mmCIF file of C-alpha atoms in Angstrom:
data_model
loop_
_atom_site.group_PDB
_atom_site.id
_atom_site.type_symbol
_atom_site.label_atom_id
_atom_site.label_comp_id
_atom_site.label_asym_id
_atom_site.label_seq_id
_atom_site.Cartn_x
_atom_site.Cartn_y
_atom_site.Cartn_z
ATOM 1 C CA MET A 1 -64.237 39.394 -53.655
ATOM 2 C CA VAL A 2 -62.336 39.263 -50.363
ATOM 3 C CA THR A 3 -59.612 36.611 -50.440
ATOM 4 C CA LYS A 4 -59.028 33.993 -47.784
ATOM 5 C CA LYS A 5 -55.636 35.559 -46.978
ATOM 6 C CA GLU A 6 -57.274 38.951 -46.441
ATOM 7 C CA LEU A 7 -59.851 37.440 -44.090
ATOM 8 C CA MET A 8 -57.140 35.597 -42.200
ATOM 9 C CA TYR A 9 -54.947 38.692 -41.842
ATOM 10 C CA LYS A 10 -57.866 40.765 -40.576
ATOM 11 C CA ASN A 11 -58.413 38.369 -37.646
ATOM 12 C CA LEU A 12 -54.786 38.237 -36.483
ATOM 13 C CA ASN A 13 -53.315 40.282 -33.639
ATOM 14 C CA PRO A 14 -50.313 42.580 -34.378
ATOM 15 C CA GLU A 15 -47.704 39.958 -33.435
ATOM 16 C CA GLU A 16 -49.429 37.303 -35.547
ATOM 17 C CA LYS A 17 -49.617 39.723 -38.490
ATOM 18 C CA GLU A 18 -45.826 39.990 -38.433
ATOM 19 C CA ILE A 19 -45.575 36.190 -38.696
ATOM 20 C CA PHE A 20 -48.065 36.275 -41.562
ATOM 21 C CA LYS A 21 -46.022 38.884 -43.457
ATOM 22 C CA LYS A 22 -42.729 37.085 -42.828
ATOM 23 C CA PHE A 23 -43.926 33.814 -44.352
ATOM 24 C CA LEU A 24 -46.202 35.183 -47.070
ATOM 25 C CA ASP A 25 -43.535 34.971 -49.789
ATOM 26 C CA PRO A 26 -41.887 31.669 -48.702
ATOM 27 C CA VAL A 27 -45.276 29.944 -48.660
ATOM 28 C CA TYR A 28 -46.212 31.341 -52.080
ATOM 29 C CA TYR A 29 -42.852 30.421 -53.620
ATOM 30 C CA LEU A 30 -43.082 26.847 -52.343
ATOM 31 C CA LEU A 31 -46.541 26.444 -53.862
ATOM 32 C CA PHE A 32 -45.349 28.126 -57.055
ATOM 33 C CA GLU A 33 -42.385 25.752 -57.360
ATOM 34 C CA LEU A 34 -44.570 22.737 -56.619
ATOM 35 C CA ASP A 35 -46.969 23.895 -59.312
ATOM 36 C CA ASN A 36 -44.092 24.535 -61.714
ATOM 37 C CA ARG A 37 -42.926 20.955 -61.294
ATOM 38 C CA ASP A 38 -46.455 19.619 -61.662
ATOM 39 C CA LEU A 39 -46.412 18.451 -58.023
ATOM 40 C CA LEU A 40 -49.589 20.181 -56.854
ATOM 41 C CA ASN A 41 -52.667 18.022 -56.676
ATOM 42 C CA TYR A 42 -55.627 19.353 -58.658
ATOM 43 C CA ASN A 43 -57.622 16.139 -58.993
ATOM 44 C CA PHE A 44 -60.483 17.253 -56.768
ATOM 45 C CA ASN A 45 -64.170 17.877 -57.106
ATOM 46 C CA LEU A 46 -66.408 20.020 -54.933
ATOM 47 C CA GLU A 47 -67.192 17.131 -52.576
ATOM 48 C CA SER A 48 -63.472 16.591 -51.969
ATOM 49 C CA ALA A 49 -63.090 20.273 -51.168
ATOM 50 C CA LYS A 50 -65.955 20.150 -48.671
ATOM 51 C CA GLN A 51 -64.497 17.080 -46.988
ATOM 52 C CA PHE A 52 -61.102 18.764 -46.682
ATOM 53 C CA LEU A 53 -62.702 21.827 -45.103
ATOM 54 C CA LEU A 54 -64.547 19.612 -42.606
ATOM 55 C CA PHE A 55 -61.247 18.035 -41.557
ATOM 56 C CA ILE A 56 -59.668 21.466 -41.051
ATOM 57 C CA ASP A 57 -62.728 22.896 -39.297
ATOM 58 C CA SER A 58 -62.754 19.976 -36.836
ATOM 59 C CA ILE A 59 -59.087 20.527 -35.996
ATOM 60 C CA ASP A 60 -59.508 24.298 -35.690
ATOM 61 C CA LYS A 61 -62.389 23.848 -33.241
ATOM 62 C CA GLN A 62 -60.111 21.786 -30.993
ATOM 63 C CA ILE A 63 -57.362 24.399 -31.241
ATOM 64 C CA ASN A 64 -59.881 27.133 -30.387
ATOM 65 C CA LEU A 65 -61.077 25.090 -27.415
ATOM 66 C CA TYR A 66 -57.515 24.951 -26.088
ATOM 67 C CA ASN A 67 -57.109 28.724 -26.555
ATOM 68 C CA ASN A 68 -60.419 29.392 -24.786
ATOM 69 C CA LEU A 69 -59.397 27.238 -21.836
ATOM 70 C CA VAL A 70 -56.080 29.083 -21.569
ATOM 71 C CA ASP A 71 -57.810 32.466 -21.763
ATOM 72 C CA ASN A 72 -60.272 31.422 -19.037
ATOM 73 C CA GLN A 73 -57.853 29.668 -16.695
ATOM 74 C CA GLU A 74 -58.996 31.652 -13.635
ATOM 75 C CA ASN A 75 -62.686 30.983 -14.255
ATOM 76 C CA LEU A 76 -61.931 27.318 -14.816
ATOM 77 C CA ASN A 77 -60.076 27.140 -11.499
ATOM 78 C CA SER A 78 -63.044 28.635 -9.667
ATOM 79 C CA ILE A 79 -65.256 25.848 -11.009
ATOM 80 C CA THR A 80 -63.003 22.785 -10.927
ATOM 81 C CA GLY A 81 -60.308 23.709 -8.424
ATOM 82 C CA GLU A 82 -56.718 24.228 -9.537
ATOM 83 C CA THR A 83 -56.446 23.140 -13.172
ATOM 84 C CA ASP A 84 -53.233 23.562 -15.146
ATOM 85 C CA VAL A 85 -54.303 23.791 -18.784
ATOM 86 C CA ARG A 86 -50.666 23.764 -19.870
ATOM 87 C CA TYR A 87 -50.887 19.982 -19.733
ATOM 88 C CA LEU A 88 -53.282 20.164 -22.655
ATOM 89 C CA THR A 89 -50.486 21.362 -24.955
ATOM 90 C CA PRO A 90 -50.115 17.837 -26.417
ATOM 91 C CA THR A 91 -53.623 18.325 -27.827
ATOM 92 C CA LEU A 92 -52.561 21.620 -29.387
ATOM 93 C CA SER A 93 -49.346 20.170 -30.833
ATOM 94 C CA ILE A 94 -51.021 17.034 -32.203
ATOM 95 C CA MET A 95 -53.815 19.010 -33.850
ATOM 96 C CA ILE A 96 -51.413 21.396 -35.591
ATOM 97 C CA HIS A 97 -49.218 18.481 -36.644
ATOM 98 C CA GLU A 98 -52.198 16.596 -38.078
ATOM 99 C CA LYS A 99 -53.511 19.699 -39.831
ATOM 100 C CA LEU A 100 -50.225 20.063 -41.694
ATOM 101 C CA ARG A 101 -50.178 16.367 -42.596
ATOM 102 C CA ILE A 102 -53.728 16.560 -43.970
ATOM 103 C CA VAL A 103 -52.883 19.701 -45.949
ATOM 104 C CA PHE A 104 -49.858 18.079 -47.569
ATOM 105 C CA ASN A 105 -51.807 14.893 -48.308
ATOM 106 C CA TYR A 106 -54.542 16.832 -50.068
ATOM 107 C CA PHE A 107 -52.444 19.433 -51.893
ATOM 108 C CA ILE A 108 -49.298 17.565 -52.992
ATOM 109 C CA ASN A 109 -49.051 14.773 -55.542
ATOM 110 C CA PHE A 110 -47.052 12.201 -53.597
ATOM 111 C CA ASN A 111 -46.824 9.782 -56.509
ATOM 112 C CA LYS A 112 -44.767 12.290 -58.474
ATOM 113 C CA LEU A 113 -42.629 12.865 -55.372
ATOM 114 C CA GLN A 114 -42.157 9.076 -55.181
ATOM 115 C CA LEU A 115 -43.945 8.834 -51.843
ATOM 116 C CA LYS A 116 -46.443 6.004 -51.458
ATOM 117 C CA GLY A 117 -49.776 5.949 -49.627
ATOM 118 C CA THR A 118 -50.293 8.525 -46.861
ATOM 119 C CA PRO A 119 -46.775 9.019 -45.479
ATOM 120 C CA PHE A 120 -45.917 10.405 -42.059
ATOM 121 C CA LEU A 121 -45.222 14.128 -41.866
ATOM 122 C CA SER A 122 -41.518 13.588 -41.116
ATOM 123 C CA LYS A 123 -41.107 11.650 -44.368
ATOM 124 C CA ILE A 124 -42.974 14.320 -46.335
ATOM 125 C CA LEU A 125 -40.835 17.112 -44.890
ATOM 126 C CA THR A 126 -37.609 15.200 -45.534
ATOM 127 C CA LYS A 127 -38.573 14.792 -49.187
ATOM 128 C CA LEU A 128 -39.704 18.398 -49.620
ATOM 129 C CA LYS A 129 -36.556 19.777 -47.959
ATOM 130 C CA LYS A 130 -34.463 17.731 -50.343
ATOM 131 C CA GLU A 131 -36.326 19.251 -53.293
ATOM 132 C CA PHE A 132 -36.477 22.814 -51.870
ATOM 133 C CA PRO A 133 -33.578 23.105 -49.372
ATOM 134 C CA ALA A 134 -33.643 26.903 -49.026
ATOM 135 C CA ASN A 135 -37.373 27.444 -48.544
ATOM 136 C CA GLU A 136 -37.937 29.351 -45.303
ATOM 137 C CA PHE A 137 -41.362 27.837 -44.712
ATOM 138 C CA LEU A 138 -39.963 24.289 -44.792
ATOM 139 C CA LEU A 139 -36.959 25.247 -42.677
ATOM 140 C CA GLU A 140 -39.300 26.688 -40.048
ATOM 141 C CA LEU A 141 -41.294 23.453 -39.923
ATOM 142 C CA ASN A 142 -38.129 21.530 -39.122
ATOM 143 C CA SER A 143 -37.516 23.380 -35.870
ATOM 144 C CA GLU A 144 -36.573 21.649 -32.645
ATOM 145 C CA ILE A 145 -39.853 22.634 -31.013
ATOM 146 C CA ARG A 146 -42.011 21.279 -33.843
ATOM 147 C CA ASN A 147 -40.114 18.002 -33.807
ATOM 148 C CA ALA A 148 -40.496 17.687 -30.037
ATOM 149 C CA ALA A 149 -44.190 18.535 -30.235
ATOM 150 C CA ALA A 150 -44.777 16.050 -33.050
ATOM 151 C CA HIS A 151 -43.065 13.173 -31.257
ATOM 152 C CA TYR A 152 -44.004 14.202 -27.704
ATOM 153 C CA SER A 153 -40.348 14.189 -26.676
ATOM 154 C CA TYR A 154 -40.858 16.871 -24.048
ATOM 155 C CA TYR A 155 -42.325 17.356 -20.591
ATOM 156 C CA ILE A 156 -43.386 20.320 -18.470
ATOM 157 C CA LYS A 157 -41.463 21.208 -15.322
ATOM 158 C CA GLY A 158 -42.387 24.377 -13.489
ATOM 159 C CA ASN A 159 -42.486 27.234 -15.978
ATOM 160 C CA HIS A 160 -40.323 25.386 -18.483
ATOM 161 C CA VAL A 161 -40.693 22.809 -21.211
ATOM 162 C CA CYS A 162 -37.907 20.242 -21.223
ATOM 163 C CA ILE A 163 -37.094 19.100 -24.760
ATOM 164 C CA CYS A 164 -35.345 15.737 -24.948
ATOM 165 C CA LYS A 165 -33.316 14.195 -27.761
ATOM 166 C CA ASN A 166 -34.831 10.864 -26.750
ATOM 167 C CA PHE A 167 -36.754 9.426 -23.802
ATOM 168 C CA PHE A 168 -33.552 8.717 -21.889
ATOM 169 C CA ASP A 169 -32.015 12.169 -22.316
ATOM 170 C CA MET A 170 -31.020 13.322 -18.810
ATOM 171 C CA ASN A 171 -29.927 16.788 -19.983
ATOM 172 C CA PRO A 172 -32.935 18.207 -21.810
ATOM 173 C CA LYS A 173 -32.997 21.664 -23.320
ATOM 174 C CA LEU A 174 -35.081 24.082 -21.242
ATOM 175 C CA ILE A 175 -37.480 26.487 -22.937
ATOM 176 C CA GLU A 176 -39.898 28.875 -21.270
ATOM 177 C CA PHE A 177 -43.401 27.445 -21.553
ATOM 178 C CA LYS A 178 -44.740 30.689 -23.003
ATOM 179 C CA ASP A 179 -42.123 30.517 -25.792
ATOM 180 C CA PHE A 180 -42.988 26.877 -26.506
ATOM 181 C CA GLU A 181 -46.684 27.687 -26.778
ATOM 182 C CA LYS A 182 -45.978 30.767 -28.896
ATOM 183 C CA GLU A 183 -43.940 28.645 -31.313
ATOM 184 C CA LEU A 184 -46.761 26.119 -31.680
ATOM 185 C CA LYS A 185 -49.220 28.900 -32.414
ATOM 186 C CA LYS A 186 -46.808 30.292 -35.010
ATOM 187 C CA PHE A 187 -46.832 26.909 -36.771
ATOM 188 C CA ASN A 188 -50.605 27.050 -36.856
ATOM 189 C CA ILE A 189 -50.548 30.490 -38.483
ATOM 190 C CA ILE A 190 -48.146 29.472 -41.244
ATOM 191 C CA VAL A 191 -50.093 26.246 -41.926
ATOM 192 C CA ASP A 192 -53.274 28.344 -42.262
ATOM 193 C CA LEU A 193 -51.361 30.703 -44.543
ATOM 194 C CA PHE A 194 -50.380 27.728 -46.714
ATOM 195 C CA ILE A 195 -54.051 26.724 -46.991
ATOM 196 C CA ALA A 196 -55.204 30.277 -47.747
ATOM 197 C CA THR A 197 -52.514 30.795 -50.393
ATOM 198 C CA TYR A 198 -53.401 27.542 -52.130
ATOM 199 C CA PHE A 199 -57.061 28.463 -52.288
ATOM 200 C CA ASP A 200 -56.500 32.093 -53.291
ATOM 201 C CA ASP A 201 -53.738 31.672 -55.845
ATOM 202 C CA PHE A 202 -53.851 28.089 -57.074
ATOM 203 C CA LYS A 203 -57.338 26.627 -56.546
ATOM 204 C CA ALA A 204 -59.533 29.604 -55.661
ATOM 205 C CA GLU A 205 -62.867 28.202 -56.857
ATOM 206 C CA TRP A 206 -62.873 25.539 -54.126
ATOM 207 C CA ILE A 207 -63.274 27.852 -51.201
ATOM 208 C CA TYR A 208 -65.924 30.053 -52.784
ATOM 209 C CA GLN A 209 -68.105 27.205 -54.011
ATOM 210 C CA SER A 210 -68.005 25.267 -50.709
#
């Protein structure tokens, strides 16, 4: 049977495949260590699995819509006049951020991590980094760009994204828009890799019964 990781890899472009390969081991080792410490959540039935997949599918459709609009910028301009789809990046960043939060809420036993309720992503990451300080997957999620995207502490100016330490920062860090967007898409790939690895190696029957 073809695994979810194999299907995912097949649909990536060459640059995305390199990201996939780079984070394949860090993602697996994090899940392995979580499982080793009895921190993975297995208390699910088939209905829970289906609901999770509906959440992820809904987010992915919005991400795909953004990508389609970017790919068809010229056609969009011919219909609506000049439209700068770059200003839709908050949608992309929020969707990826929420996907990761949903994944962690479903897959990790927060009670055993001494986290209550449905904590914010920043709190989850802080706790996980404390437990697994050297994990490359977690370190990547703590990047300046992800933090700015999550908290919308950036704005677009010309061909650059200006990342601010706070809303009153008069000396923001400038990043090329294309690099900012590329980084967000990288986050999406490694979050999808986390999902695929969980299903393939730790809870495989979910995905094939759904």
